[in-house]
mmCIF file of N, CA and C and ligand atoms in Angstrom:
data_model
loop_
_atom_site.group_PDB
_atom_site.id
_atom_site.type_symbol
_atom_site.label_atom_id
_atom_site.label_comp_id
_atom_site.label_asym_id
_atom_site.label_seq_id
_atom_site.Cartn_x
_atom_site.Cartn_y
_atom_site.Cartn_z
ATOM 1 N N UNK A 1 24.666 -17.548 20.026
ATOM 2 C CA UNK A 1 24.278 -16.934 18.743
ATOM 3 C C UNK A 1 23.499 -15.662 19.010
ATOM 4 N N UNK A 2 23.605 -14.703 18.225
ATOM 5 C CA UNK A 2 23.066 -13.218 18.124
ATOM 6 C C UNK A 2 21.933 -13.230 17.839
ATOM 7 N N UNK A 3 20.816 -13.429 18.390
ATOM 8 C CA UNK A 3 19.648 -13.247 17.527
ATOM 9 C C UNK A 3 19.018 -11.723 17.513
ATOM 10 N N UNK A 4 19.919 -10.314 17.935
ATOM 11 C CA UNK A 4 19.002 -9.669 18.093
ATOM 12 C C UNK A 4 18.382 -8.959 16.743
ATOM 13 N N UNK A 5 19.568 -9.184 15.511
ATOM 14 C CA UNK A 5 19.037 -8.499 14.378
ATOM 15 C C UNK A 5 18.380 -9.727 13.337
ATOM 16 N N UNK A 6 18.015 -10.540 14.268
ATOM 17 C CA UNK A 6 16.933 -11.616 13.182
ATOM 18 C C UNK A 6 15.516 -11.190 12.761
ATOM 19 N N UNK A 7 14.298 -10.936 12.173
ATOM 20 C CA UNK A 7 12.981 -10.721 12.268
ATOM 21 C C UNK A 7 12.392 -11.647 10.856
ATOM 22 N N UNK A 8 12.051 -11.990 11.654
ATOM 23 C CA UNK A 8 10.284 -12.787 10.388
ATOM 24 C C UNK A 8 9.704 -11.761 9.876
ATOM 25 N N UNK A 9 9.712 -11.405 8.634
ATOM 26 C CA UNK A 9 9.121 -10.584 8.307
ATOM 27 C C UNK A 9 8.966 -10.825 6.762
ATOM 28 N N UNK A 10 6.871 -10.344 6.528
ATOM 29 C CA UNK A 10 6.691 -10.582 5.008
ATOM 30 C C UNK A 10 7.188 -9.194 4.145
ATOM 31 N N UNK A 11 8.150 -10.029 3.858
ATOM 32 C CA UNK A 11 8.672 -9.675 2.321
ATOM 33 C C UNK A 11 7.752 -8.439 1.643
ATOM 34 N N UNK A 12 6.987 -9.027 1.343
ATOM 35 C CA UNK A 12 6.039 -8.323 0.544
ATOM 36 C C UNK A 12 5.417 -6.827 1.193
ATOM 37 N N UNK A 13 5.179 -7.122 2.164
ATOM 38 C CA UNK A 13 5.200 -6.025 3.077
ATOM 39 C C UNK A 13 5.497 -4.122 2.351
ATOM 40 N N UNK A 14 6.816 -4.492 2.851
ATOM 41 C CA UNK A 14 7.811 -3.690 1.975
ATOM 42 C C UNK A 14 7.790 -3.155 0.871
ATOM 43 N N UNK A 15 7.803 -4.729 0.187
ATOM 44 C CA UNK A 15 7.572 -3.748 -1.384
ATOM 45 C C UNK A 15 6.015 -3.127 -1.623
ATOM 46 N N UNK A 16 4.984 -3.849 -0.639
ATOM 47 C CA UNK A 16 4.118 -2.982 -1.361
ATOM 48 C C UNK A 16 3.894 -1.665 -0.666
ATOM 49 N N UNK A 17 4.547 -1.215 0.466
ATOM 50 C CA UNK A 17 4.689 0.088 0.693
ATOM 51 C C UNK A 17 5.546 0.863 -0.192
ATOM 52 N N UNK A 18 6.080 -0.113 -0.758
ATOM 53 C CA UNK A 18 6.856 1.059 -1.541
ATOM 54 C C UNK A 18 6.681 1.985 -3.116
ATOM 55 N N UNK A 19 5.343 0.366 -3.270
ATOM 56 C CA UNK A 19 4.680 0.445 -4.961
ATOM 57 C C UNK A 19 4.108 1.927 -4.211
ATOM 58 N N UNK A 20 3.686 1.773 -2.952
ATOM 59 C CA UNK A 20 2.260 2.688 -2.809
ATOM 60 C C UNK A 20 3.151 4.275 -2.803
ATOM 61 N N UNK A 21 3.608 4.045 -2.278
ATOM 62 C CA UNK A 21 4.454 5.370 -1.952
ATOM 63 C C UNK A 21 4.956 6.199 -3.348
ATOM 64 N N UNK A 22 5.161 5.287 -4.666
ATOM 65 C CA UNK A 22 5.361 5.551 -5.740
ATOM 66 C C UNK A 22 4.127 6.388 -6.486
ATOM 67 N N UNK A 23 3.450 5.321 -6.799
ATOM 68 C CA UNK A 23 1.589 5.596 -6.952
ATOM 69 C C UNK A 23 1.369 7.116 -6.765
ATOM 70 N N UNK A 24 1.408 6.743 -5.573
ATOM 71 C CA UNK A 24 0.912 7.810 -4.537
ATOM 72 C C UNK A 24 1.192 9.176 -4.925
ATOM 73 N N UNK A 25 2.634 9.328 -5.477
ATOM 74 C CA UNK A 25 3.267 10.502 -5.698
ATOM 75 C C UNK A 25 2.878 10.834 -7.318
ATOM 76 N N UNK A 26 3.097 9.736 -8.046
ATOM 77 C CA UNK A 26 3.331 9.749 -9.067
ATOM 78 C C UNK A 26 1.812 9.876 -10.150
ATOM 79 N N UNK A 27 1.434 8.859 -10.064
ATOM 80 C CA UNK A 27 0.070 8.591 -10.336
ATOM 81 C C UNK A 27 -1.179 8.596 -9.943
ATOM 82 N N UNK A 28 -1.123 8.914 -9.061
ATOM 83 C CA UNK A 28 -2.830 8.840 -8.181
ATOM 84 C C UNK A 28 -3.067 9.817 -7.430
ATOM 85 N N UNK A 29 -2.512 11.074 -7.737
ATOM 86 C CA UNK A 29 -2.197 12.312 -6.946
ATOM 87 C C UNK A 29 -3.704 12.751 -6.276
ATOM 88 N N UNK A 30 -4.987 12.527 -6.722
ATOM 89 C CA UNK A 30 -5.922 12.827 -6.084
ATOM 90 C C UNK A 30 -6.699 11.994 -5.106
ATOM 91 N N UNK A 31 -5.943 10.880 -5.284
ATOM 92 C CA UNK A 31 -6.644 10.035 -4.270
ATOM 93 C C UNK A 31 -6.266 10.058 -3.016
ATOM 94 N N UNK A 32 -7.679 10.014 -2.103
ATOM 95 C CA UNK A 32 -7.422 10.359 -0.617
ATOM 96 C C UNK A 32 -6.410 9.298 -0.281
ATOM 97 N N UNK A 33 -5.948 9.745 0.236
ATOM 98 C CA UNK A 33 -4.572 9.787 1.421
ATOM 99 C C UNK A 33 -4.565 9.492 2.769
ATOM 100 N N UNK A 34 -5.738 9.808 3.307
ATOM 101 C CA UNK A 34 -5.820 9.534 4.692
ATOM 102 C C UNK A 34 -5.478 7.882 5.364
ATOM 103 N N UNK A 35 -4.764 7.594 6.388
ATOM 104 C CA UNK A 35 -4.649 7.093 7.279
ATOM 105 C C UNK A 35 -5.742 5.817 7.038
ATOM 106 N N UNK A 36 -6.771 5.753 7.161
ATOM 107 C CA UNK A 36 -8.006 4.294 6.711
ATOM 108 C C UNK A 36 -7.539 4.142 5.217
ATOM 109 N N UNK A 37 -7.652 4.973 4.093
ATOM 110 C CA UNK A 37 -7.560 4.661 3.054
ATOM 111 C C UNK A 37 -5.873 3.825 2.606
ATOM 112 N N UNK A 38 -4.984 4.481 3.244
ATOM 113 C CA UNK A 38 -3.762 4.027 3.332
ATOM 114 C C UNK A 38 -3.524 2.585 3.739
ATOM 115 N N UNK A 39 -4.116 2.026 4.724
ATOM 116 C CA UNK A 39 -4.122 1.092 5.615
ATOM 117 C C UNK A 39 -4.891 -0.155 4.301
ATOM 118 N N UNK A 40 -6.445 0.651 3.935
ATOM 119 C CA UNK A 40 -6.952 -0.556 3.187
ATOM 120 C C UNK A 40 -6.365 -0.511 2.043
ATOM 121 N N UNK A 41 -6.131 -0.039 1.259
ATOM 122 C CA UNK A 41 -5.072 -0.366 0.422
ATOM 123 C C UNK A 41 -3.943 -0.993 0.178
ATOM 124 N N UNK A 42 -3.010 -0.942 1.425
ATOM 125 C CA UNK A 42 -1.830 -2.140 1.857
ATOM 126 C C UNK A 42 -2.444 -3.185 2.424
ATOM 127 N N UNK A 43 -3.682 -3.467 3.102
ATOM 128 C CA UNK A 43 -4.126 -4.928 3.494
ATOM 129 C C UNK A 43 -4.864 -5.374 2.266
ATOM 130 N N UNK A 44 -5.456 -4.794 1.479
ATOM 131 C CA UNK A 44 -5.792 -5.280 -0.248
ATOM 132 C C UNK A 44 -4.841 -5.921 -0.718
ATOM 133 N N UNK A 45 -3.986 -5.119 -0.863
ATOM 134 C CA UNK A 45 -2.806 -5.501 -2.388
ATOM 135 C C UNK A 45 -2.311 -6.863 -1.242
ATOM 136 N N UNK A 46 -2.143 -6.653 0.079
ATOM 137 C CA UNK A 46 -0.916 -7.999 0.620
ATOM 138 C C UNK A 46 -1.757 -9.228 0.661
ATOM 139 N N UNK A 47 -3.684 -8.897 0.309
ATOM 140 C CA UNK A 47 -4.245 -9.989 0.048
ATOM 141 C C UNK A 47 -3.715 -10.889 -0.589
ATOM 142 N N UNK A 48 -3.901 -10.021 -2.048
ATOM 143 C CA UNK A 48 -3.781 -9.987 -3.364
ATOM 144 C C UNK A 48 -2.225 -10.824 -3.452
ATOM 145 N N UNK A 49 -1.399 -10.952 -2.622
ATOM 146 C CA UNK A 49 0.151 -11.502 -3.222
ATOM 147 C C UNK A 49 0.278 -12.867 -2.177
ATOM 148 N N UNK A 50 0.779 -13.877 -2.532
ATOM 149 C CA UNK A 50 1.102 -14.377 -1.948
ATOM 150 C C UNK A 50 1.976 -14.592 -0.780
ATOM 151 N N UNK A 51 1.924 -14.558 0.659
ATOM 152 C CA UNK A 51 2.738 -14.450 1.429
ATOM 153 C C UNK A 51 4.271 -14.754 1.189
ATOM 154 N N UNK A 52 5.351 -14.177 1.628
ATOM 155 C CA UNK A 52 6.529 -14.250 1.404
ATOM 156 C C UNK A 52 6.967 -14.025 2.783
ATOM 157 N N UNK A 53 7.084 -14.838 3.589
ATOM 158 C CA UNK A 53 7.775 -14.257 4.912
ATOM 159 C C UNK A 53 9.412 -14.925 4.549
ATOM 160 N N UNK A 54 10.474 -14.256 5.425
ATOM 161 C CA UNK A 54 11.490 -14.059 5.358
ATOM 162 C C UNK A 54 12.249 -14.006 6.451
ATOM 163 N N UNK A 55 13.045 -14.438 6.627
ATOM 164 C CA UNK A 55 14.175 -14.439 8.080
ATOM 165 C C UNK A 55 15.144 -12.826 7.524
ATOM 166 N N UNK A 56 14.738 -11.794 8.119
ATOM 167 C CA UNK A 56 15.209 -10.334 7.648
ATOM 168 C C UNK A 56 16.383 -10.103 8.426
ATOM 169 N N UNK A 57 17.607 -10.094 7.983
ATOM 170 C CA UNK A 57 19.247 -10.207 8.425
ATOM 171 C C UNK A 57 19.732 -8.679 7.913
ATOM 172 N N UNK A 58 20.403 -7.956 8.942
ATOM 173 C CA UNK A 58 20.722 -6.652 8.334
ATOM 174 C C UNK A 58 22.013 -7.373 7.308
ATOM 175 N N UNK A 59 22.111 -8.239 6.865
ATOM 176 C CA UNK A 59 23.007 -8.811 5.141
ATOM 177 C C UNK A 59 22.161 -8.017 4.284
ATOM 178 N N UNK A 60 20.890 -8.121 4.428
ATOM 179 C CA UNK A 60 20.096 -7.797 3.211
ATOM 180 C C UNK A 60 18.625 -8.239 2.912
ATOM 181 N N UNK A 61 18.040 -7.919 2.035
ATOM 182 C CA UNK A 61 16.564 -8.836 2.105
ATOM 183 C C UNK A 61 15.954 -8.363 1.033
ATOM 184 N N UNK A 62 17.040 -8.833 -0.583
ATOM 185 C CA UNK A 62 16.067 -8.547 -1.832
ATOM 186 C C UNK A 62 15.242 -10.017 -2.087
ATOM 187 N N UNK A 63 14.471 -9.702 -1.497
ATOM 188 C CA UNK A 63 13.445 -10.725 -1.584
ATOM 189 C C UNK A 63 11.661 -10.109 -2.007
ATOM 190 N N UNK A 64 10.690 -11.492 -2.035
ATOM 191 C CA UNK A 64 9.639 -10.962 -2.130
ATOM 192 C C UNK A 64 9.375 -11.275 -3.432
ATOM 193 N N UNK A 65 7.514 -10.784 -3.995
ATOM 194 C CA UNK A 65 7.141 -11.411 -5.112
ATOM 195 C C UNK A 65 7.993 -10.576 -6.508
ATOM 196 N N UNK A 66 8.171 -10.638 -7.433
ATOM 197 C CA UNK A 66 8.012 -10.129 -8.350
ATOM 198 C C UNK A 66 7.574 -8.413 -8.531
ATOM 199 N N UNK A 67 7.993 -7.169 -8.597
ATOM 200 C CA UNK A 67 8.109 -6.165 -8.630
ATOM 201 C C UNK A 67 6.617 -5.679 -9.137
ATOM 202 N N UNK A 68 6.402 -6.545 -10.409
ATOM 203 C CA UNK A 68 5.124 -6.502 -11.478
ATOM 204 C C UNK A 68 4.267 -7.257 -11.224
ATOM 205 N N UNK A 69 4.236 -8.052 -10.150
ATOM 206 C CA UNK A 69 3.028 -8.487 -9.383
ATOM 207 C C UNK A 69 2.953 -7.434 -8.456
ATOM 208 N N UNK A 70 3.702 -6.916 -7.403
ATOM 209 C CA UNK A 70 3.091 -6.233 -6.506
ATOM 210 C C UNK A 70 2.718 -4.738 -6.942
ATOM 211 N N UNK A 71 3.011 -4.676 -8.384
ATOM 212 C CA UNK A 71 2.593 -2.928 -8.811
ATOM 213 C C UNK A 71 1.249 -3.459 -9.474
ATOM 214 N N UNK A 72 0.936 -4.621 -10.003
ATOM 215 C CA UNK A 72 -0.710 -5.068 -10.210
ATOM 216 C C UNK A 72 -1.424 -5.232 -8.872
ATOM 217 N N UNK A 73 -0.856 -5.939 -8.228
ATOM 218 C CA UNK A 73 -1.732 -6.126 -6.857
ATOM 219 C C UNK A 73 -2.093 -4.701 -6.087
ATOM 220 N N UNK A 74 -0.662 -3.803 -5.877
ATOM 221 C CA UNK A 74 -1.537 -2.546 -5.329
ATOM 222 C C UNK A 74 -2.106 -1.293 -6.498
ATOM 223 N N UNK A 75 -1.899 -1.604 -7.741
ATOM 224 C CA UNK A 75 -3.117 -0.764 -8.782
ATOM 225 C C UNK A 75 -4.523 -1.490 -8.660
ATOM 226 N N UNK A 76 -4.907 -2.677 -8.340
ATOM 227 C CA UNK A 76 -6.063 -3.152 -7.880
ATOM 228 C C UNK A 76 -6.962 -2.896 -6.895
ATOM 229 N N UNK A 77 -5.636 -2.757 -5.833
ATOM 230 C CA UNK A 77 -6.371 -2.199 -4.505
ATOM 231 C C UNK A 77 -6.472 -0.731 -4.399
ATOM 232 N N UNK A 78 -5.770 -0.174 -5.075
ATOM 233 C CA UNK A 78 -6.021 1.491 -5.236
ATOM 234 C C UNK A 78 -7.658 1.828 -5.848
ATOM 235 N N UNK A 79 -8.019 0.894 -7.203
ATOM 236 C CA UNK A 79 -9.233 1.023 -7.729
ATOM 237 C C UNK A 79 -10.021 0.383 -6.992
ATOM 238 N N UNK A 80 -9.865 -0.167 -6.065
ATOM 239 C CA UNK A 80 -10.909 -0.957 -5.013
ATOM 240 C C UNK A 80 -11.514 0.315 -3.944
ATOM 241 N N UNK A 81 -10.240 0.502 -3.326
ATOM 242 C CA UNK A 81 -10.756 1.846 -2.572
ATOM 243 C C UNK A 81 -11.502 3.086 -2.999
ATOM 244 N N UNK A 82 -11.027 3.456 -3.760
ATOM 245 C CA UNK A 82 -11.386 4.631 -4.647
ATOM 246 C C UNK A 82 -13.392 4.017 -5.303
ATOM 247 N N UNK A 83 -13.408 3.013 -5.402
ATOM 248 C CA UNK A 83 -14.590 2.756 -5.594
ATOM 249 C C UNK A 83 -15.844 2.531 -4.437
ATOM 250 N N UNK A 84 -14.710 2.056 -3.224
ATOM 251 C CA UNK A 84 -15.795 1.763 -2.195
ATOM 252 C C UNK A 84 -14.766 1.634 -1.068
ATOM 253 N N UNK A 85 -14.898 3.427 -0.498
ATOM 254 C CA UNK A 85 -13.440 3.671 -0.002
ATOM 255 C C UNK A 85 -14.769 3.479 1.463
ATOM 256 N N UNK A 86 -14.090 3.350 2.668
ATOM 257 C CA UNK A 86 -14.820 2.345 4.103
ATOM 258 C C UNK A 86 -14.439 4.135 4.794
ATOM 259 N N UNK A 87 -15.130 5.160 4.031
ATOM 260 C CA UNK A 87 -15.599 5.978 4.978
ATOM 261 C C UNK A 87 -15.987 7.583 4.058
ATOM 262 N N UNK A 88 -17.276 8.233 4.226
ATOM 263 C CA UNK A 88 -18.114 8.935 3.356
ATOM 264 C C UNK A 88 -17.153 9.769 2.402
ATOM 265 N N UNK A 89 -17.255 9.713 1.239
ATOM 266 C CA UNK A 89 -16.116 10.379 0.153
ATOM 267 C C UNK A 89 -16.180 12.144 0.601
ATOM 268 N N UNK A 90 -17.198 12.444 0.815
ATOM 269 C CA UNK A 90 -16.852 13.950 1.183
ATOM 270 C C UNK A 90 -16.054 14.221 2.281
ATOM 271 N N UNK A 91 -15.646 14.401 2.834
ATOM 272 C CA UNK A 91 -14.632 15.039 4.034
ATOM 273 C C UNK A 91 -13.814 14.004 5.130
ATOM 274 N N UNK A 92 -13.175 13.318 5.377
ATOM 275 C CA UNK A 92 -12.396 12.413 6.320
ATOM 276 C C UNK A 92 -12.772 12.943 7.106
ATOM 277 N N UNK A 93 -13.369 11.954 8.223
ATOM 278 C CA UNK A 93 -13.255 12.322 10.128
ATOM 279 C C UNK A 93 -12.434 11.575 10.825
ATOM 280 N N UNK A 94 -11.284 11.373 9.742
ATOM 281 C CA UNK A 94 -9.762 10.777 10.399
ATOM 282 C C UNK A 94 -9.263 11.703 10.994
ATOM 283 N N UNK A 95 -9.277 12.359 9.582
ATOM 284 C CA UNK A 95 -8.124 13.599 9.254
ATOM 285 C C UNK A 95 -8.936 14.837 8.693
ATOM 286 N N UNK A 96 -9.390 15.657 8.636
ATOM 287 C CA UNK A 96 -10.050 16.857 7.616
ATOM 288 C C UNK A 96 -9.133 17.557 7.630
ATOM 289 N N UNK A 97 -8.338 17.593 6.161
ATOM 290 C CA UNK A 97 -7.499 18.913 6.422
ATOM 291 C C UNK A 97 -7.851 19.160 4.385
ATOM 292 N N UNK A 98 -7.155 20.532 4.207
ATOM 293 C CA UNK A 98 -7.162 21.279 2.694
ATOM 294 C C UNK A 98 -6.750 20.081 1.922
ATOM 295 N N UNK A 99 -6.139 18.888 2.065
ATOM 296 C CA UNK A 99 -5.612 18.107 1.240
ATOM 297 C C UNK A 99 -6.712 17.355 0.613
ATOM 298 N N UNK A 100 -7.201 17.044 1.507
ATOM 299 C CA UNK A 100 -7.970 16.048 1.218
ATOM 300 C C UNK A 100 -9.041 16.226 0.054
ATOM 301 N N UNK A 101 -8.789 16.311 -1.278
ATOM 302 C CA UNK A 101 -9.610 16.571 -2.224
ATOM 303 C C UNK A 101 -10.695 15.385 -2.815
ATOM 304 N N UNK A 102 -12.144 15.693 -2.510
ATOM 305 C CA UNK A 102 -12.420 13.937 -2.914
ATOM 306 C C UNK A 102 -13.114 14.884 -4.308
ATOM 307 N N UNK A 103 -13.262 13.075 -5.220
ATOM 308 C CA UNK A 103 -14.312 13.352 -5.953
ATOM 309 C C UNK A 103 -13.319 13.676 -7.337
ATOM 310 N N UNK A 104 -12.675 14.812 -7.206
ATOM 311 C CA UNK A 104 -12.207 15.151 -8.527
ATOM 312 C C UNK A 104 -11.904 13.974 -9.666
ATOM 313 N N UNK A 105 -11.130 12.980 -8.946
ATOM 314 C CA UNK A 105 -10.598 11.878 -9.333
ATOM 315 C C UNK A 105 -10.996 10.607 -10.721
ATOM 316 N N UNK A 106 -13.029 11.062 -10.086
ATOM 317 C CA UNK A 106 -13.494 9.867 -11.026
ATOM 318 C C UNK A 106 -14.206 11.216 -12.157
ATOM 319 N N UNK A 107 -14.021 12.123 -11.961
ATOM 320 C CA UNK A 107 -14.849 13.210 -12.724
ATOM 321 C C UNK A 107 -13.841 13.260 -14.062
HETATM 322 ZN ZN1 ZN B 201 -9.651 8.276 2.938
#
């Protein structure tokens, strides 16, 4: 048997990179971006959902919670960060670049 295109993998994962990636563009255009903030935000929201792991088969893999759970779970963790983001709101020492606009957001 072939196992090389088998992987365990949570479900959820996925979709909530993908809520974020939406968000991100769409709705939350001022919120930092950087690399830590990115990170706590996807380990928030995958709190927030119940695990879904999955045997991932290149067949396919529409799986995972509910679309409208994981766009509540990562709008939660977006206002989580943004409130008590795990590094000083003025300037990233991830990343400092022109993007990075803080502050405007809650003004
Ligand atoms: Zn940040």
């Amino acid at each position: 048997m072939d196992t090389d295109d088998l992987n365990v993998t949570n479900a959820n994962y996925e979709r909530v990179i993908a809520v974020m990636n939406k968000f991100l563009t769409e709705r939350y255009k001022d919120l930092c971006a950087c690399p830590r903030c990115l990170c706590d935000i996807a380990a928030i929201a995958l709190n927030y959902l119940p695990p879904h792991y999955i045997v991932e088969t290149p067949a396919g893999k529409e799986h995972g919670s509910p679309w409208v759970m994981v766009e509540t779970a990562v709008t939660e963790a977006i206002d989580r960060v943004i409130e008590h983001p795990n590094h000083p709101r003025s300037g990233s020492q991830i990343r400092p670049t022109d993007q990075h606009r803080s502050g405007s957001f809650m003004s």
